[in-house]
XYZ file of C-alpha atoms in Angstrom:
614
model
C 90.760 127.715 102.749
C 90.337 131.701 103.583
C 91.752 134.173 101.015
C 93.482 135.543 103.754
C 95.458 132.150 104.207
C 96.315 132.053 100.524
C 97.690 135.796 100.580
C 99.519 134.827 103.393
C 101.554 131.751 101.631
C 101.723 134.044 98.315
C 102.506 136.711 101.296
C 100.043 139.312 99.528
C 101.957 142.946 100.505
C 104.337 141.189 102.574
C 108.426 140.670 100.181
C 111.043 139.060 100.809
C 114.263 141.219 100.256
C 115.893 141.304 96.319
C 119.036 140.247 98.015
C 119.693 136.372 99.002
C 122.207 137.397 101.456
C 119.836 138.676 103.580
C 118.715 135.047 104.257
C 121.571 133.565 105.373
C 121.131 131.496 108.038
C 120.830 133.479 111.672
C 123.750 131.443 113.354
C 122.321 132.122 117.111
C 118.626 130.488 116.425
C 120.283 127.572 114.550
C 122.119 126.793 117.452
C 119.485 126.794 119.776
C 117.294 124.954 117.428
C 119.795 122.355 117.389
C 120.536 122.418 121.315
C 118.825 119.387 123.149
C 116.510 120.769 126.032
C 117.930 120.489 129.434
C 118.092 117.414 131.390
C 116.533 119.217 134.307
C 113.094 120.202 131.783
C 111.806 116.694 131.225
C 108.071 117.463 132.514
C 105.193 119.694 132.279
C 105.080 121.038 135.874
C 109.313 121.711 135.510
C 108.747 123.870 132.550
C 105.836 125.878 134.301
C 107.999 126.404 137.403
C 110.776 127.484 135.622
C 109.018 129.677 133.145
C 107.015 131.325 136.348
C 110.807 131.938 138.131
C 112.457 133.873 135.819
C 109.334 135.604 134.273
C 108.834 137.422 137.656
C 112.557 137.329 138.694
C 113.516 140.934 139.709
C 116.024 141.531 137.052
C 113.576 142.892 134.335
C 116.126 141.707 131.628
C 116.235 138.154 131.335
C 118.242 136.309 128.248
C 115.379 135.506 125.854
C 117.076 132.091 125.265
C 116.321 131.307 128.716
C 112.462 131.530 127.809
C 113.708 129.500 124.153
C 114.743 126.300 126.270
C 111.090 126.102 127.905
C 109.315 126.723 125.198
C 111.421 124.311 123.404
C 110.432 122.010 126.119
C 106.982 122.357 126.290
C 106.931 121.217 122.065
C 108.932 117.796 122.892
C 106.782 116.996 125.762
C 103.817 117.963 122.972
C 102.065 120.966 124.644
C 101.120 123.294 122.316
C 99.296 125.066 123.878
C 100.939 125.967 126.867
C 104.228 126.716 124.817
C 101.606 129.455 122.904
C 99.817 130.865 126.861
C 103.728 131.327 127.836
C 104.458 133.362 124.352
C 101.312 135.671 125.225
C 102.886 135.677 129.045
C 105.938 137.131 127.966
C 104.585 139.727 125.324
C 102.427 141.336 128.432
C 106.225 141.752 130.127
C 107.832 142.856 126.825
C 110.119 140.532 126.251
C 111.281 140.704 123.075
C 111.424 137.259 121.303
C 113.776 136.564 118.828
C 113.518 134.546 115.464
C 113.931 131.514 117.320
C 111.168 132.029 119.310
C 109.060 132.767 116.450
C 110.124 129.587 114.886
C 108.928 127.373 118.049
C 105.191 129.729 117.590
C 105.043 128.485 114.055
C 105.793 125.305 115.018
C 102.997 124.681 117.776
C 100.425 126.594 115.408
C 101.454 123.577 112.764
C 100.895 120.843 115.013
C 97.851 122.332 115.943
C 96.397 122.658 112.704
C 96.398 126.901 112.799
C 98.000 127.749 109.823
C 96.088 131.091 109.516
C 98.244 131.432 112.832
C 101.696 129.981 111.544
C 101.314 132.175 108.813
C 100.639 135.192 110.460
C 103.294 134.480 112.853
C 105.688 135.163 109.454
C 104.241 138.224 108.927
C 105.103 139.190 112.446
C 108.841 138.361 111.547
C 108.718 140.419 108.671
C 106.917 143.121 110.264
C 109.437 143.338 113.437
C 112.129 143.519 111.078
C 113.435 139.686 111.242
C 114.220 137.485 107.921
C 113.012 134.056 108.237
C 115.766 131.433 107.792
C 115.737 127.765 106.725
C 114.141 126.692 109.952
C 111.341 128.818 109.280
C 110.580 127.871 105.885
C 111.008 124.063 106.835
C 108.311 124.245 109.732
C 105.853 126.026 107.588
C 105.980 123.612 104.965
C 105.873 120.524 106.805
C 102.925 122.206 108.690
C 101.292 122.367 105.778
C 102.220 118.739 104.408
C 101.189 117.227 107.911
C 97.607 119.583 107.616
C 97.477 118.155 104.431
C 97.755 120.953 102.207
C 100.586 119.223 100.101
C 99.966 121.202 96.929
C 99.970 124.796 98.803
C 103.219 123.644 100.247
C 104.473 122.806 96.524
C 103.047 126.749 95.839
C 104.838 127.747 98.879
C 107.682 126.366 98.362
C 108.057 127.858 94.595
C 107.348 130.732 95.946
C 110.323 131.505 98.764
C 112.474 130.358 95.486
C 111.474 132.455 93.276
C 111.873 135.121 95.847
C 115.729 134.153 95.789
C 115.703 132.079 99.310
C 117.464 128.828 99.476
C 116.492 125.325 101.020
C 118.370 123.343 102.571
C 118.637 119.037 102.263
C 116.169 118.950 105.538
C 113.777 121.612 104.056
C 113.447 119.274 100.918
C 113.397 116.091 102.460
C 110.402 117.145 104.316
C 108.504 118.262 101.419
C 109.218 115.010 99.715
C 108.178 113.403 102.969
C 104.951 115.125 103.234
C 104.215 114.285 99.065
C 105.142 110.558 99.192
C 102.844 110.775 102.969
C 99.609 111.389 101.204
C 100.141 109.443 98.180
C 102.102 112.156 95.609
C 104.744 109.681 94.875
C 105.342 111.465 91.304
C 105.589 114.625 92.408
C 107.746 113.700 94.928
C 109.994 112.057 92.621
C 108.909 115.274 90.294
C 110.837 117.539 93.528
C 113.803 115.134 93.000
C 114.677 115.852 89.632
C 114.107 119.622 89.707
C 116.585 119.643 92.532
C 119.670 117.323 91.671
C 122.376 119.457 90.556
C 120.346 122.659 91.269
C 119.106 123.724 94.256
C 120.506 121.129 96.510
C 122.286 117.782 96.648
C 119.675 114.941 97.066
C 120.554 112.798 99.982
C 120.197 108.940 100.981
C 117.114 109.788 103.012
C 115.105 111.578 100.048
C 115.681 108.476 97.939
C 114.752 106.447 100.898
C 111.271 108.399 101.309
C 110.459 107.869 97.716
C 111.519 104.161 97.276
C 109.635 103.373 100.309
C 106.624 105.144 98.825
C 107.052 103.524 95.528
C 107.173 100.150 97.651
C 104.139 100.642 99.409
C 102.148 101.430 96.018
C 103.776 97.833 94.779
C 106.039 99.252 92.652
C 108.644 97.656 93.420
C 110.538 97.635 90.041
C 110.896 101.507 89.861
C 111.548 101.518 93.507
C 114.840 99.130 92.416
C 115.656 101.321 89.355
C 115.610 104.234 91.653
C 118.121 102.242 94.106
C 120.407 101.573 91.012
C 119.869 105.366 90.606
C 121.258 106.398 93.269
C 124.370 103.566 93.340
C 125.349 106.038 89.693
C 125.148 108.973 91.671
C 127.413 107.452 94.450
C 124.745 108.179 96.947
C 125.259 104.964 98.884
C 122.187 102.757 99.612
C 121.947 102.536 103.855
C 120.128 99.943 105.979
C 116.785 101.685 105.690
C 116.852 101.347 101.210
C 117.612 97.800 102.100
C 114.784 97.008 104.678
C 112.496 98.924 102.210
C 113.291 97.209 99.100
C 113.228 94.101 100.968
C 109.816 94.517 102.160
C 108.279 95.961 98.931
C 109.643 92.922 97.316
C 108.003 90.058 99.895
C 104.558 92.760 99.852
C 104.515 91.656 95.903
C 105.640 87.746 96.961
C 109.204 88.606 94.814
C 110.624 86.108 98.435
C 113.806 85.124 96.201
C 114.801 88.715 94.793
C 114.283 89.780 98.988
C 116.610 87.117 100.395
C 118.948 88.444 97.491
C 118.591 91.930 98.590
C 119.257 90.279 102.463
C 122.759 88.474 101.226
C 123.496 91.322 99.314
C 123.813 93.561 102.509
C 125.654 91.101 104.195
C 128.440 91.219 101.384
C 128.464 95.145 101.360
C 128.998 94.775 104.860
C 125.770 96.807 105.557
C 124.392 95.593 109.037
C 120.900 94.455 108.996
C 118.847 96.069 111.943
C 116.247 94.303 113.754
C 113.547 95.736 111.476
C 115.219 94.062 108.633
C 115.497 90.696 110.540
C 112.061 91.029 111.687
C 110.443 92.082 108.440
C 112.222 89.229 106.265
C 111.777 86.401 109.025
C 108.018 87.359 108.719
C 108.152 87.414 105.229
C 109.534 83.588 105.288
C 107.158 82.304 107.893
C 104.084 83.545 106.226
C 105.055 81.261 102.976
C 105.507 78.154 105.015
C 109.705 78.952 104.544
C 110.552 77.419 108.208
C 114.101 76.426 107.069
C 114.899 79.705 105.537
C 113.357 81.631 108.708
C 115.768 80.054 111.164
C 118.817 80.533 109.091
C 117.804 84.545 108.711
C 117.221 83.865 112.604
C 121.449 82.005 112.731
C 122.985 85.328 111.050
C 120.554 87.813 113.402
C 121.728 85.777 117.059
C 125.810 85.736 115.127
C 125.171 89.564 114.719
C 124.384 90.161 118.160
C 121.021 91.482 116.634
C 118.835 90.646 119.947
C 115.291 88.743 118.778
C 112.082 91.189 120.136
C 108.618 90.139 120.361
C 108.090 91.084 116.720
C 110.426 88.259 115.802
C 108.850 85.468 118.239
C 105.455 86.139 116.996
C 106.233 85.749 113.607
C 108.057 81.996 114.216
C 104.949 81.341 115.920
C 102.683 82.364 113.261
C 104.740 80.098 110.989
C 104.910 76.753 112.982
C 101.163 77.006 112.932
C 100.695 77.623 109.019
C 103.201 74.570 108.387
C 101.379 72.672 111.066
C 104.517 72.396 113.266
C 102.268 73.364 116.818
C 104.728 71.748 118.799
C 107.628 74.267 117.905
C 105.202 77.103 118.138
C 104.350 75.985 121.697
C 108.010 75.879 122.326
C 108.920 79.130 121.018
C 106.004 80.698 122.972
C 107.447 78.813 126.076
C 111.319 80.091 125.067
C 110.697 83.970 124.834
C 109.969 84.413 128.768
C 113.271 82.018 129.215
C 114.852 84.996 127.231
C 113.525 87.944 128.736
C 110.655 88.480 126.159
C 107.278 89.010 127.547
C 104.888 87.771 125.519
C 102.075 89.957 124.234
C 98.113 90.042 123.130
C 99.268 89.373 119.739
C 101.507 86.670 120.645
C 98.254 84.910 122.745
C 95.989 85.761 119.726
C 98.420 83.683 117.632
C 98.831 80.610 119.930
C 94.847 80.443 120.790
C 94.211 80.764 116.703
C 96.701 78.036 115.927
C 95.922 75.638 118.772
C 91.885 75.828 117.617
C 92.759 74.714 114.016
C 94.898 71.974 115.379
C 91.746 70.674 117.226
C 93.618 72.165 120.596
C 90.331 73.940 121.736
C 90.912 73.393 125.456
C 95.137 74.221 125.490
C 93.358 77.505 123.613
C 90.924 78.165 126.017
C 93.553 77.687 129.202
C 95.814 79.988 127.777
C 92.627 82.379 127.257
C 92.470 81.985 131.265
C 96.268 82.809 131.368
C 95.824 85.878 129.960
C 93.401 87.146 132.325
C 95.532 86.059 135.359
C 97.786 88.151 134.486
C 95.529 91.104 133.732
C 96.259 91.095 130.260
C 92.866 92.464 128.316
C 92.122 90.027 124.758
C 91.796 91.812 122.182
C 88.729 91.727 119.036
C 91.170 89.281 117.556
C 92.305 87.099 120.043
C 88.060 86.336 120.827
C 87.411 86.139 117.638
C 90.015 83.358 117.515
C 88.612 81.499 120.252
C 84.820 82.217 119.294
C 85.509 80.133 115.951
C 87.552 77.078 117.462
C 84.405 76.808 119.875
C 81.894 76.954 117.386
C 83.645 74.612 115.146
C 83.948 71.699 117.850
C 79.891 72.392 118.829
C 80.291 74.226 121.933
C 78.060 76.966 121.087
C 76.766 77.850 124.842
C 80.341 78.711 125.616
C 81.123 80.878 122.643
C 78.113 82.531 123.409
C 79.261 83.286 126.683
C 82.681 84.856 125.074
C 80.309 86.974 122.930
C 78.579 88.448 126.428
C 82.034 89.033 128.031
C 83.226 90.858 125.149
C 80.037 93.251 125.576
C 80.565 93.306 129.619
C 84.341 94.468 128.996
C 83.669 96.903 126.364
C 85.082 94.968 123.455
C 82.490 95.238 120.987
C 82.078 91.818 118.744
C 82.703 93.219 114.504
C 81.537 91.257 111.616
C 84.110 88.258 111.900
C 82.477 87.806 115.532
C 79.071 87.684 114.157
C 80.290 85.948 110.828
C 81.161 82.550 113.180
C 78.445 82.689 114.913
C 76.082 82.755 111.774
C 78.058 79.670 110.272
C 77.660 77.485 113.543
C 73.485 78.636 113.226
C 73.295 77.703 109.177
C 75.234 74.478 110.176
C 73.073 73.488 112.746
C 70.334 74.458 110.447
C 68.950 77.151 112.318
C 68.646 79.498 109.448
C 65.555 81.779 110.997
C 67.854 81.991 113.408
C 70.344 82.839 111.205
C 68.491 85.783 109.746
C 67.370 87.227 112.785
C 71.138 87.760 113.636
C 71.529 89.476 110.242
C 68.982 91.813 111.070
C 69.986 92.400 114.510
C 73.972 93.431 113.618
C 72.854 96.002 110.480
C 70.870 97.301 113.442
C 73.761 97.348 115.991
C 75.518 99.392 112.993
C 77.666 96.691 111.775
C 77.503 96.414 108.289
C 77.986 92.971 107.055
C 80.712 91.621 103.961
C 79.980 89.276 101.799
C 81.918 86.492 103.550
C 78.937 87.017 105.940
C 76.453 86.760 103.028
C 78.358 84.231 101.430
C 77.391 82.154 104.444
C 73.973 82.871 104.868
C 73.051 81.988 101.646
C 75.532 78.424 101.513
C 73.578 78.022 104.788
C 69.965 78.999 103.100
C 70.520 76.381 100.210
C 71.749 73.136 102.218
C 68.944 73.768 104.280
C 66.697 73.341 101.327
C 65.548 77.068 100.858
C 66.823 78.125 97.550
C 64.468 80.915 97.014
C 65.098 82.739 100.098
C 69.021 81.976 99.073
C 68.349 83.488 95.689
C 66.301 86.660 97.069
C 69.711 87.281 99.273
C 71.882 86.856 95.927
C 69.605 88.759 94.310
C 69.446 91.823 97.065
C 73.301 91.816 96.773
C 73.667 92.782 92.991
C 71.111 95.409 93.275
C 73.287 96.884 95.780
C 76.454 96.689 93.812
C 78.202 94.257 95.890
C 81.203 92.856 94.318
C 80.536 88.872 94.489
C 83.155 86.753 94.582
C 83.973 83.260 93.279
C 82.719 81.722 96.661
C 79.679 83.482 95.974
C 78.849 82.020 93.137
C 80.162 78.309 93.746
C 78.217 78.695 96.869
C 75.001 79.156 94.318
C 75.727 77.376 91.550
C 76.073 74.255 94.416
C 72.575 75.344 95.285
C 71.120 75.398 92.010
C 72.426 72.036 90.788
C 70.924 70.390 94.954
C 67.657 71.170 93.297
C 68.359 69.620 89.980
C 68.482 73.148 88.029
C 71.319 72.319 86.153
C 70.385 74.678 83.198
C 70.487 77.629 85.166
C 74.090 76.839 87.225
C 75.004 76.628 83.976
C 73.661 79.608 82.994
C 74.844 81.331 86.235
C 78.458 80.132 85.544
C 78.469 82.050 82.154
C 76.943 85.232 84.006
C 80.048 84.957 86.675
C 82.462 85.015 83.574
C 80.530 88.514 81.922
C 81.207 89.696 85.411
C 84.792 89.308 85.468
C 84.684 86.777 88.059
C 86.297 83.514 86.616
C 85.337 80.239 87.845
C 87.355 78.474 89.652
C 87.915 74.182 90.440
C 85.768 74.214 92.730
C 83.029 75.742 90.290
C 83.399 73.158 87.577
C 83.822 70.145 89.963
C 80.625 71.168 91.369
C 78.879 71.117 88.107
C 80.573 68.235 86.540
C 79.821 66.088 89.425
C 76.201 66.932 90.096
C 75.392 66.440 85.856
C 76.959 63.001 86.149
C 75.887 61.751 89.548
C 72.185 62.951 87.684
C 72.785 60.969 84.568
C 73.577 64.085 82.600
C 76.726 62.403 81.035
C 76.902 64.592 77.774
C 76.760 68.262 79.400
C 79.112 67.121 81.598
C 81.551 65.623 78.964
C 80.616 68.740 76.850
C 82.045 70.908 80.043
C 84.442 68.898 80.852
C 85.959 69.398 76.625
C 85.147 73.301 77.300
C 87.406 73.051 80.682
C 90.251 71.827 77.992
C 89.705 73.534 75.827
C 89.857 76.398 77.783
C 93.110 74.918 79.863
C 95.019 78.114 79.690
C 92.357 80.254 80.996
C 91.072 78.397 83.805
C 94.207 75.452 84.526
C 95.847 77.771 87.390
C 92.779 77.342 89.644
C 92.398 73.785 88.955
C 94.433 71.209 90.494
C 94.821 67.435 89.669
C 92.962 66.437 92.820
C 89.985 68.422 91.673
C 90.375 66.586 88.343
C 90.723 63.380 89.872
C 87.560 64.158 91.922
C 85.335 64.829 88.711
C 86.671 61.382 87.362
C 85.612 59.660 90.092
C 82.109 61.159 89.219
C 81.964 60.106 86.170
C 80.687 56.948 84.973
C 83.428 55.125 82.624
C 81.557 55.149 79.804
C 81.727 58.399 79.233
C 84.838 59.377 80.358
C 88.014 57.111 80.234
C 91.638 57.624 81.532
C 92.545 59.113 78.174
C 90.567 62.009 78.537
C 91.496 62.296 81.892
C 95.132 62.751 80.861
C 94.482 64.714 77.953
C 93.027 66.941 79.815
C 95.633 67.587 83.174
C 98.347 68.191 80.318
C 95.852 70.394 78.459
C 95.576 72.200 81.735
C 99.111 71.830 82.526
C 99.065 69.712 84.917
C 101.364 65.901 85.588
C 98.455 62.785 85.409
C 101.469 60.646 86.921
C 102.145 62.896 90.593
C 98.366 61.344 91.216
C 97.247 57.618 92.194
C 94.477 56.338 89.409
C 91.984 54.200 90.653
C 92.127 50.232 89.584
C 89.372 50.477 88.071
C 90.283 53.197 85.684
C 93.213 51.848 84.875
C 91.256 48.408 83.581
C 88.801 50.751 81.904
C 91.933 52.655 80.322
C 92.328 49.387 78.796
C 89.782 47.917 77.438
C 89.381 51.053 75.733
C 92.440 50.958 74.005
C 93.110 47.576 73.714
C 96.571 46.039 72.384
C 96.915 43.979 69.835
C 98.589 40.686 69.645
C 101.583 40.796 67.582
C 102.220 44.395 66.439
C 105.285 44.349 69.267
C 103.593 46.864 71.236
């Protein structure tokens, strides 16, 4: 930033007068400030002939508020730039502006990211003789908040306060706008407590700002305590703290405490909006809650609270997770019925949901539809189709989708190229494989390490461990973060080759990492050392697994458990242990179905005795 930019926001030679009085609020630019622009001035080409008509009028006086409503205008309808050409216009013809008119200036210099401008714009007030009012102040600091210069609008705004001038609710609701905007939550909150019961009265939409802030950051508690903050203060909670606190609290997966917050509305007789329905049936729908959804949908259709495509989408997106494709067909059929035109996202949704329901061809006729009625796919909606192609084998025609992404500009990301690498490794063309590797870090596209993760699950069931342990290796000396796939995806690799000692070794690495194995890790390893006639490591991991129930028992379900007993060969691991070790884990032996032959084999271990009444 120039020094020249900082001596204009600490306004170097430039005062403000000892007296507050002389910053009361000019009454005539408030009002135009305030005035809506004229139905008449609702395009570009109006505002230029107007502005031409009465600049060369005869009458060499015209009102300067005339020359206020275009300019005024020009910033709705977002040109800058012509709003600052007219300004210049009408110094040549020396007409005076008025404070008004230097507020609009400082305004289009804001959006435009000239503050050296803005700011010399207030020096042009001061030097004409004007005093800058609340308007003025306001746009210069949410210029600099939406420049993001949030800490030279907190110097700023000390400042015009220490230089006697007084904000009003607006002014400070924009600061704490621009603070919580680029992530200054606490010294937004910080701005909150300096003011209450000083400077100004903090309003509904302040708290608002900062408990949707808090929200977004998951903080979801303070973001309540701040609610029940502002209930002391009798500064009402509105629809917006609501919607907020019910989204923070479904972003953290707190779904009972948000359909709390939604009946709790209802009582105070605060009327959900259709961002609140929306957000809250999405919430529902995206943890399988299909009952719940619809009832949320009962109260929004008895509130006259029309359903939008938002809402549709959503139910769709549901039916599919619960496996319910018939009602999501239906409900993509209803919305035209009820005037709702279905969108991209809505076809991205039904083409994704019909390919994991083994619906490739209903996916790939509404992928027609789309283009019938001109309606471009998006990345997601081929990506969709791409993978329910490849899965069923029909690789030539997901190939095909790949090219007409390129024809139609659409350029295939590293989910496009991901699928395509897992149908190669499956149908073990791993060179192949590689090559494609190769060719997207060359096309710029950098790939994850879900894409890794399958190249090197591909690399070792294709019987080329090495080259899968070079990858692995590659990736750590890059710093990539591996995750628990990762390393299951080795570890199965390892013990395919009968190197047992180093999965296991590899296993204890994951844990120094911070990466904790998983079910899927120790099923792996338990089953490979028995079906290999290594019965005591894998009764020796199997007591570590219990051992170590707390730590590890919320990633490993009785099914997985079940699976390892299966495994294992009776002698060395009977029913007992079995159900010692789901309760050790926390887990309920009886919700499964035991084999016969473990239950037999449960018995003649512990065999009962004739005539001890048992």
């Amino acid at each position: 930033m120039s020094p020249s930019f900082l001596r204009l926001i600490r306004y170097g030679s430039l005062s403000f007068p000892s007296t507050p009085n002389l910053f009361l609020l000019c009454r005539h630019s408030r009002l135009y400030y305030t005035q809506p622009l004229p139905s008449f001035i609702d395009n570009v080409d109006d505002a230029v002939s107007s502005f031409n008509h009465i600049l060369h009028m005869r009458n060499p006086v015209q009102p300067i508020f005339e020359f206020n409503k275009i300019l005024s205008s020009l910033v709705k309808l977002n040109h800058f730039h012509t709003a600052i050409s007219f300004s210049k216009q009408m110094e040549l013809k020396q007409i005076q502006p008025d404070l008004f008119t230097f507020n609009i200036l400082i305004n289009c210099f804001c959006h435009l990211g000239h503050l050296n401008f803005a700011f010399s714009v207030l020096a042009k007030i001061f030097k004409l003789g004007f005093h800058p009012d609340t308007v003025t102040i306001t746009t210069l600091i949410k210029g600099l908040c939406l420049n993001g210069k949030v800490r030279e609008a907190l110097h700023f705004h000390d400042d015009v306060i220490a230089k006697g001038f007084h904000l009003d609710q607006v002014s400070y609701g924009t600061l704490i706008n621009g603070l919580c905007k680029t992530g200054e939550t606490r010294a937004a909150l910080q701005v909150l407590r300096k003011i209450d019961g000083l400077l100004v009265q903090p309003n509904v939409v302040m708290y608002n700002t900062i408990i949707d802030s808090l929200c977004k950051d998951k903080l979801v508690i303070h973001a309540s305590d701040l609610c029940s903050e502002m209930i002391v203060k009798r500064i009402f909670p509105d629809v917006v703290t609501y919607t907020t606190l019910i989204y923070g609290c479904l972003i953290v997966g707190r779904l009972k405490e948000a359909v709390g917050l939604f009946n709790q509305m209802l009582l105070k007789n605060i009327k959900p909006d259709v961002y609140t329905f929306n957000i809250l049936v999405d919430g529902l729908c995206k943890e399988g809650e299909m009952k719940k959804a619809r009832n949320v949908l009962a109260v929004m259709i008895k509130q006259g609270v029309d359903s939008n495509i938002v809402t549709y989408n959503s139910l769709m997106d549901g039916y599919f997770l619960v496996k319910q494709e018939n009602k999501a067909t239906f409900v993509f059929n209803t919305m035209a019925r009820r005037g709702v035109t279905p969108d991209v996202q809505s076809y991205s949704i039904m083409i994704n949901g019909l390919c994991k329901t083994k619906m490739v061809d209903e996916a790939v006729n509404l992928f027609k539809e789309m283009h019938s009625k001109s309606m471009a796919p998006n990345t997601v909606t081929y990506n969709s189709l791409i993978d329910g192609l490849l899965k069923y084998g029909r690789i030539s025609d997901a190939w095909d989708l790949v090219n007409e992404m390129h024809n139609r500009g659409q350029p295939a990301d590293v989910i496009t190229y991901s699928s395509l690498l897992d149908a190669l490794c499956k149908n073990h063309q791993v060179d192949k494989a590689i090559t494609l590797i190769t060719k997207i870090k060359d096309q710029g596209i950098q790939p994850n390490i879900y894409t890794y993760t399958i190249l090197v699950d591909g690399l070792c069931k294709n019987g080329r461990l090495k080259d899968a342990q070079a990858v692995y290796q590659d990736l750590l000396i890059k710093g990539y973060h591996l995750d628990v796939k990762m390393y299951n995806v080795m570890v199965n690799g390892l013990c395919k080759e009968g190197l047992f000692d180093e999965a296991l070794s590899l296993v204890s690495k994951m844990e120094d990492n911070g990466c904790i194995p998983d079910a899927v890790t120790y099923e792996t390893l338990v089953r490979a050392l028995f079906e290999n006639d290594k019965n005591d490591k894998a009764v020796k991991l199997l007591r570590e697994m219990i051992v170590q129930g707390s730590a590890v028992g919320s990633n490993i379900s009785s099914n997985s458990m079940l699976c390892v007993y299966q495994a294992a060969p009776l002698a060395s691991f009977g029913v007992f242990w079995f159900i010692f070790g789901l309760a050790s884990l926390g887990l309920d032996a009886f919700k499964i179905q035991l084999p016969e032959q473990a239950c037999m084999h449960h018995f003649y271990i512990f065999p009962v005795e004739k005539g001890n009444g048992t």
